[in-house]
PDB file of C-alpha atoms in Angstrom:
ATOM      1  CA  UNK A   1       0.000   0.000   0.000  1.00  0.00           C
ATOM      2  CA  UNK A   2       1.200   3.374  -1.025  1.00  0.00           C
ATOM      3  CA  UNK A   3      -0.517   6.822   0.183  1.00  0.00           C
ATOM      4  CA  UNK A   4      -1.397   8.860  -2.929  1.00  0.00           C
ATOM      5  CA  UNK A   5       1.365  11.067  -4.124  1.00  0.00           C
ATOM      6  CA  UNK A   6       4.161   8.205  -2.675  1.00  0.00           C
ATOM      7  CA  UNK A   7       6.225   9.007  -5.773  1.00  0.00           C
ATOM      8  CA  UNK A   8       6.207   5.610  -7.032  1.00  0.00           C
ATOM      9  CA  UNK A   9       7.288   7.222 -10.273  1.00  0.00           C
ATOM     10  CA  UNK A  10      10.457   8.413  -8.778  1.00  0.00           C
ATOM     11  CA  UNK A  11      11.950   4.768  -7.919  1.00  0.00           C
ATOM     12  CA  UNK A  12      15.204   4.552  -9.302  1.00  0.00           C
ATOM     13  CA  UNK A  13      15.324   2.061 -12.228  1.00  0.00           C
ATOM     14  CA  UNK A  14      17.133  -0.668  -9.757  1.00  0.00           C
ATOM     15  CA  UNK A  15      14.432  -0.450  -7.467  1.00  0.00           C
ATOM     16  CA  UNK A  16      11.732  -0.509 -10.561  1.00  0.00           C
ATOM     17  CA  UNK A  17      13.266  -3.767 -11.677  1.00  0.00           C
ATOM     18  CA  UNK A  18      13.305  -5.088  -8.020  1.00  0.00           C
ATOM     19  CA  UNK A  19       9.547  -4.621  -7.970  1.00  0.00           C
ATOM     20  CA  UNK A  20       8.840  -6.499 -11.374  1.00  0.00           C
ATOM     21  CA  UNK A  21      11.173  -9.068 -10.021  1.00  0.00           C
ATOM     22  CA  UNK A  22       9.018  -9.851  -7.239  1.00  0.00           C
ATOM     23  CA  UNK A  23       5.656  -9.455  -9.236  1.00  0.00           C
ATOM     24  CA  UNK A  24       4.515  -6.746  -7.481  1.00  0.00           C
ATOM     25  CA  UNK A  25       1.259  -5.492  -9.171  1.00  0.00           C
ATOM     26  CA  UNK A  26      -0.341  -2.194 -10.330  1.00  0.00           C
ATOM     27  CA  UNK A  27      -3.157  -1.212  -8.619  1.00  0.00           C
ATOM     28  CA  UNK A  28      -5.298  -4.362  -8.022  1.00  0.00           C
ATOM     29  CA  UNK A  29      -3.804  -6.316 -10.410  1.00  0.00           C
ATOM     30  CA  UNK A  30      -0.830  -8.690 -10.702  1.00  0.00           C
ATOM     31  CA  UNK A  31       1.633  -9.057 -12.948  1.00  0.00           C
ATOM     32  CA  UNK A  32       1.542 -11.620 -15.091  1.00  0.00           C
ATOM     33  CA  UNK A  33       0.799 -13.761 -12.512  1.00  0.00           C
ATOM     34  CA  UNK A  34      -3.049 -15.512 -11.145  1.00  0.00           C
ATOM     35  CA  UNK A  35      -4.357 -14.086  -7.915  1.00  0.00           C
ATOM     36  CA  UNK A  36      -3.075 -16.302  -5.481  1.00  0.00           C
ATOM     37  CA  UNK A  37       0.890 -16.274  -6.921  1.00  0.00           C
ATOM     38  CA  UNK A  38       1.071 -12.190  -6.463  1.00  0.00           C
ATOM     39  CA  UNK A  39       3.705 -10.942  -3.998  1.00  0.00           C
ATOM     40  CA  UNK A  40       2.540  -7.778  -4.191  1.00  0.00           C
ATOM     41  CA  UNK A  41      -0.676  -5.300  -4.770  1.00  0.00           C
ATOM     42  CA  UNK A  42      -0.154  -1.715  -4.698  1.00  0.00           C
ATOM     43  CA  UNK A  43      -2.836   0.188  -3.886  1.00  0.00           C
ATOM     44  CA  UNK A  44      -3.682   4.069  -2.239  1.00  0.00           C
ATOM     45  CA  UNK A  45      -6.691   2.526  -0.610  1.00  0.00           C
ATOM     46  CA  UNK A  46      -8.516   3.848   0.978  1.00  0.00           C
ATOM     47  CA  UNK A  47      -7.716   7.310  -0.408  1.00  0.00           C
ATOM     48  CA  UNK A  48     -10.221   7.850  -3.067  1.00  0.00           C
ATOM     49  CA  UNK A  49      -7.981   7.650  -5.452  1.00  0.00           C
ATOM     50  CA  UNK A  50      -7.427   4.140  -4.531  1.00  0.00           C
ATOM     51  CA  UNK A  51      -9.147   0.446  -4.556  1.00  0.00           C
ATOM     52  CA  UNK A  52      -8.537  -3.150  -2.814  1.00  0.00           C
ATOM     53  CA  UNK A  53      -8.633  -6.255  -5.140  1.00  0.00           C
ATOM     54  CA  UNK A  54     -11.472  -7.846  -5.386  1.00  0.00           C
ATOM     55  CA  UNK A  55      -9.713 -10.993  -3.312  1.00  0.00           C
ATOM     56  CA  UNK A  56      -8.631  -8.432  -0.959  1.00  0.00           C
ATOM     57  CA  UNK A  57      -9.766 -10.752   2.480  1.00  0.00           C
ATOM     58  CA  UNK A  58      -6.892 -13.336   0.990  1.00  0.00           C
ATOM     59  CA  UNK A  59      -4.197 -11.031   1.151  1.00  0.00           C
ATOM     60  CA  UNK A  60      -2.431 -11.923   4.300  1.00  0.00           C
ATOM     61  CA  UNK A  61       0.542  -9.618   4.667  1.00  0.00           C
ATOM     62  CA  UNK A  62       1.302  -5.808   3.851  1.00  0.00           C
ATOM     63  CA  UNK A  63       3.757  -3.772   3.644  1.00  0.00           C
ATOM     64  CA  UNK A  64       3.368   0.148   3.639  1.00  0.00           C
ATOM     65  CA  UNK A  65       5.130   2.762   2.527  1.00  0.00           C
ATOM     66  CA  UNK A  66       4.136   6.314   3.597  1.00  0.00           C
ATOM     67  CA  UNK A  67       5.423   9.429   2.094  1.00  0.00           C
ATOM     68  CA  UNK A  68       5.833  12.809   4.463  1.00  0.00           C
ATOM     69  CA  UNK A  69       2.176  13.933   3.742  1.00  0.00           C
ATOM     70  CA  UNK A  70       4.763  17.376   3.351  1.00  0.00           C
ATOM     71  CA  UNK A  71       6.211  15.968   0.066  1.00  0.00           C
ATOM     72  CA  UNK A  72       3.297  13.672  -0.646  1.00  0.00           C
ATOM     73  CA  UNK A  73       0.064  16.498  -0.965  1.00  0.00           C
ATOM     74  CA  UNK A  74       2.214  18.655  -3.261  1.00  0.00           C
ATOM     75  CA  UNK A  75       3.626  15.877  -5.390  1.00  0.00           C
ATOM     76  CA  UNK A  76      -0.203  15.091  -5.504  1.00  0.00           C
ATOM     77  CA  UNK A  77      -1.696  18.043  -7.025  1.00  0.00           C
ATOM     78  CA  UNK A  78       1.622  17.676  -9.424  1.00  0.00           C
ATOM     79  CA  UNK A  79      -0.081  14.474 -10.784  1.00  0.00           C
ATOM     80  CA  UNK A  80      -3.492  15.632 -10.886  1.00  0.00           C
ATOM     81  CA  UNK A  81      -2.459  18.843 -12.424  1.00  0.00           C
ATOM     82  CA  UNK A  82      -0.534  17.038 -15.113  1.00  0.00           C
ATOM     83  CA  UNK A  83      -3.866  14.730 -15.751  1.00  0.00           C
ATOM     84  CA  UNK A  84      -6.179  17.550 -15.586  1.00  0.00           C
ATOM     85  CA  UNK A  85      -3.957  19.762 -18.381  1.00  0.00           C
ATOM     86  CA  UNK A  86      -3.135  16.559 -20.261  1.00  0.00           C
ATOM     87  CA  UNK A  87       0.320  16.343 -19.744  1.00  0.00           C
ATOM     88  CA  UNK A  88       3.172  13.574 -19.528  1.00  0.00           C
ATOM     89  CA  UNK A  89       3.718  12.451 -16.117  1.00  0.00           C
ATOM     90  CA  UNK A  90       6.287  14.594 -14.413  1.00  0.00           C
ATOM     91  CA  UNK A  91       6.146  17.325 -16.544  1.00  0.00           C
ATOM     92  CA  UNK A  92       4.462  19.751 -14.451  1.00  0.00           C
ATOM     93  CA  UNK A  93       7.729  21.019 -12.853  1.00  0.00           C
ATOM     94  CA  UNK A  94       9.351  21.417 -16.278  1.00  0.00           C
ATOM     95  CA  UNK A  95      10.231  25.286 -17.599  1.00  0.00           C
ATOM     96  CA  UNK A  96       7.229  25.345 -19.895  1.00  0.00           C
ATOM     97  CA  UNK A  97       4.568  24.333 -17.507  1.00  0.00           C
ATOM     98  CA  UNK A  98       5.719  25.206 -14.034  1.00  0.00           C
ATOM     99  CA  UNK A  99       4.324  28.673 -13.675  1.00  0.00           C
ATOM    100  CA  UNK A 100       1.142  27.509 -14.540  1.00  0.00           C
ATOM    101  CA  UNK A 101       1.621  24.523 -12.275  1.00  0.00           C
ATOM    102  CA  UNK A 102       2.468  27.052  -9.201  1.00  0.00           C
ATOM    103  CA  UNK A 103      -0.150  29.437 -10.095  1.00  0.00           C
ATOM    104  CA  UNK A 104      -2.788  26.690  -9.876  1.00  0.00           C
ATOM    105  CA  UNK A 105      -1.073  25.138  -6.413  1.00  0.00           C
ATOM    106  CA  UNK A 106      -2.130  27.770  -3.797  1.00  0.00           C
ATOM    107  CA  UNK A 107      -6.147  27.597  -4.943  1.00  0.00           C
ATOM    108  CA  UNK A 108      -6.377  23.542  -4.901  1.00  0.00           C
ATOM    109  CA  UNK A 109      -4.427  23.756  -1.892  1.00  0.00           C
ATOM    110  CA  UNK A 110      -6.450  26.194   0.019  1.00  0.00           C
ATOM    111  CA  UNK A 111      -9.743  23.691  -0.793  1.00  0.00           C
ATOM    112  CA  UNK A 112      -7.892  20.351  -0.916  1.00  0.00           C
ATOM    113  CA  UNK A 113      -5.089  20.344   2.031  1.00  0.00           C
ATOM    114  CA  UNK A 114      -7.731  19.760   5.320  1.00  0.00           C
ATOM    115  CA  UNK A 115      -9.606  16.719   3.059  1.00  0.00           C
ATOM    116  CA  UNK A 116      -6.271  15.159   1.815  1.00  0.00           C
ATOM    117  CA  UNK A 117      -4.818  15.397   5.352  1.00  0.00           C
ATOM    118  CA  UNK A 118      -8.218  13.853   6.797  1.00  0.00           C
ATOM    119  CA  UNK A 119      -7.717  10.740   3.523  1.00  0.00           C
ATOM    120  CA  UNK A 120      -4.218  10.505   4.802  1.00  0.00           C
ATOM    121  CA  UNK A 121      -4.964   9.856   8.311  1.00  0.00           C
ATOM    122  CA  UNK A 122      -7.519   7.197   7.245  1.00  0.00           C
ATOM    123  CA  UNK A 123      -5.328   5.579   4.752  1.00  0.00           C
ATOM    124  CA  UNK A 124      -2.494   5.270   8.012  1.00  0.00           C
ATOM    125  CA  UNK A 125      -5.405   3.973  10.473  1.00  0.00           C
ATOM    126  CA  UNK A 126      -6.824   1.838   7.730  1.00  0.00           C
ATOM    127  CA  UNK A 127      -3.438  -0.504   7.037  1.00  0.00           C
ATOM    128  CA  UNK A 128      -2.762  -0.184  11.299  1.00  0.00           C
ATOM    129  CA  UNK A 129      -6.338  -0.952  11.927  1.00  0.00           C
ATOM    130  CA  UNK A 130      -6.097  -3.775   9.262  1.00  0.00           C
ATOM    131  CA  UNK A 131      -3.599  -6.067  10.652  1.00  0.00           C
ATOM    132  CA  UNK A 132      -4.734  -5.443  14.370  1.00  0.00           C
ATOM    133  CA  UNK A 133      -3.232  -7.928  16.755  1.00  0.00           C
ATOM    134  CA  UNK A 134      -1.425  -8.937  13.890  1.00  0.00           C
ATOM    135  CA  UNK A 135       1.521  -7.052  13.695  1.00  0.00           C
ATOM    136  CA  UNK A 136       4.069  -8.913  12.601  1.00  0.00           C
ATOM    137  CA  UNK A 137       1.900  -9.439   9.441  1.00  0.00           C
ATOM    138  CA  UNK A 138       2.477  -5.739   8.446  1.00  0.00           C
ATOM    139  CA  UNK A 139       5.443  -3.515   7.752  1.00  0.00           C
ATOM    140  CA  UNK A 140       6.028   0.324   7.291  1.00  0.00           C
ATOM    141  CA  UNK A 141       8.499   1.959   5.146  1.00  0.00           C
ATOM    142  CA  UNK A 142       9.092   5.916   4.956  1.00  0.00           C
ATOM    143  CA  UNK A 143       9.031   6.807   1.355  1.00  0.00           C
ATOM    144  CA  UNK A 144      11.880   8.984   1.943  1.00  0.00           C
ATOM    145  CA  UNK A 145      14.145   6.610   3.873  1.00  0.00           C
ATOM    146  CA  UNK A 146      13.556   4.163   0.934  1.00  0.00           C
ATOM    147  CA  UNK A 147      14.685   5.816  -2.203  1.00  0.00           C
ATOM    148  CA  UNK A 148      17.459   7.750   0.019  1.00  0.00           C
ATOM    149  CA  UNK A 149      20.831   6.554  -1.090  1.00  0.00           C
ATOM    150  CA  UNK A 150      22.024   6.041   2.040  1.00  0.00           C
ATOM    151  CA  UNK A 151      19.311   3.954   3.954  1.00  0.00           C
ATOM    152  CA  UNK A 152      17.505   2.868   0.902  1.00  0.00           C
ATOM    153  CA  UNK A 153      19.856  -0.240   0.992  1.00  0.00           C
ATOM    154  CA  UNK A 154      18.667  -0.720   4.770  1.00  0.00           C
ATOM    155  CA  UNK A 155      15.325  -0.534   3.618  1.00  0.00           C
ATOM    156  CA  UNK A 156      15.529  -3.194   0.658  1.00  0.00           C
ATOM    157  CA  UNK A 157      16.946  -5.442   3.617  1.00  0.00           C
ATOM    158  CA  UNK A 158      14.061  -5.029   5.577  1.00  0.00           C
ATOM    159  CA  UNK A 159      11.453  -5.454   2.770  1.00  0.00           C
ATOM    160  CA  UNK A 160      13.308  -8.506   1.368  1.00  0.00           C
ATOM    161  CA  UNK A 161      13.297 -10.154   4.716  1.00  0.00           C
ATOM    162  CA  UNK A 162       9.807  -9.422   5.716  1.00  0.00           C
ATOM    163  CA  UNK A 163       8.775 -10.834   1.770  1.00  0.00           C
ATOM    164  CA  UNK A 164      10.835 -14.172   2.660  1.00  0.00           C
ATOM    165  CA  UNK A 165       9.087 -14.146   6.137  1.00  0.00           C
ATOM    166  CA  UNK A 166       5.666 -14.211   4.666  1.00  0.00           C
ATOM    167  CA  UNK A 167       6.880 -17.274   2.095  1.00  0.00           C
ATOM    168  CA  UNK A 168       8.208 -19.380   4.194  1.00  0.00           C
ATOM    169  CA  UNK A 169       5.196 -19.042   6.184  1.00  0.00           C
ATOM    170  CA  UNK A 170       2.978 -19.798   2.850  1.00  0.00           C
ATOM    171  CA  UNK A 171       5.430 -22.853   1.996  1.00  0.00           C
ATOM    172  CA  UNK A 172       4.659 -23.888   5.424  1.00  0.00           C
ATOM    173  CA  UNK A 173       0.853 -24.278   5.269  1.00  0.00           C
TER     174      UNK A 173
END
């Protein structure tokens, strides 16, 4: 699970391939790979701009990565904007559309920030609320410390061990 505006576009390619690797899917969907053989769903649920898979109560494990709701409303509005104006993802910082892109900002923000904040906090309780009582079954990540050169590495450790936690216990059923 990823709260909206987690920058999943921003993953360096390494990282990118790590996550086809392991068959980690789009939103509600796997890749390549039948329902019960996915590693991985990504999904902003509950965020509106979000959904679970339809086979959602066999999904055992999670892990989620949260983005600085700092970084992660702005970066937001970035993709919506570049939707909205029909542009190429990431483009809405470039020379030719970022004036546009910062005049719009402070009028979606002044009507958007309290609801996104509010869908953030119930995307955060949603995933603790989730896996209640069953902790070890669940796993954060900060966006930030992930992609960071320096403890992204640390970070790919933890994920891959948690991932080989959660098959052994499959292989073990």
């Amino acid at each position: 699970a990823a709260g909206a505006g987690a920058g999943e576009e921003q993953l360096s390619n390494e990282q990118q391939e790590m996550v086809v690797e392991l068959g980690i899917s789009g939103e509600s969907g796997g890749i390549g790979r039948g329902q019960g053989d996915v590693v991985a769903v990504r999904t902003q649920f509950p965020h509106t701009s979000g959904k679970l898979a339809s086979w959602d109560d066999d999904i055992q494990r999670a892990f989620v990565i949260l983005r600085n709701p700092l970084h992660a409303i702005p970066i937001l509005f970035d993709r919506l904007y570049e939707m909205r104006s029909h542009l190429p993802t990431g483009s809405a910082n470039l020379p030719e559309h970022a004036q546009a892109a910062r005049d719009a900002w402070p009028k979606w923000r002044d009507n958007q920030l309290e609801s996104q904040i509010l869908l953030y906090r119930r995307f955060v309780s949603f995933w603790m609320e989730k896996y209640l009582g069953h902790e070890s079954s669940r796993i954060y990540f900060a966006y930030e410390r992930f992609v960071d050169e320096d403890t992204g590495p640390q970070e790919a450790v933890r994920l891959a061990k948690f991932l080989e936690e959660g098959i052994r216990a499959s292989a073990a059923e």
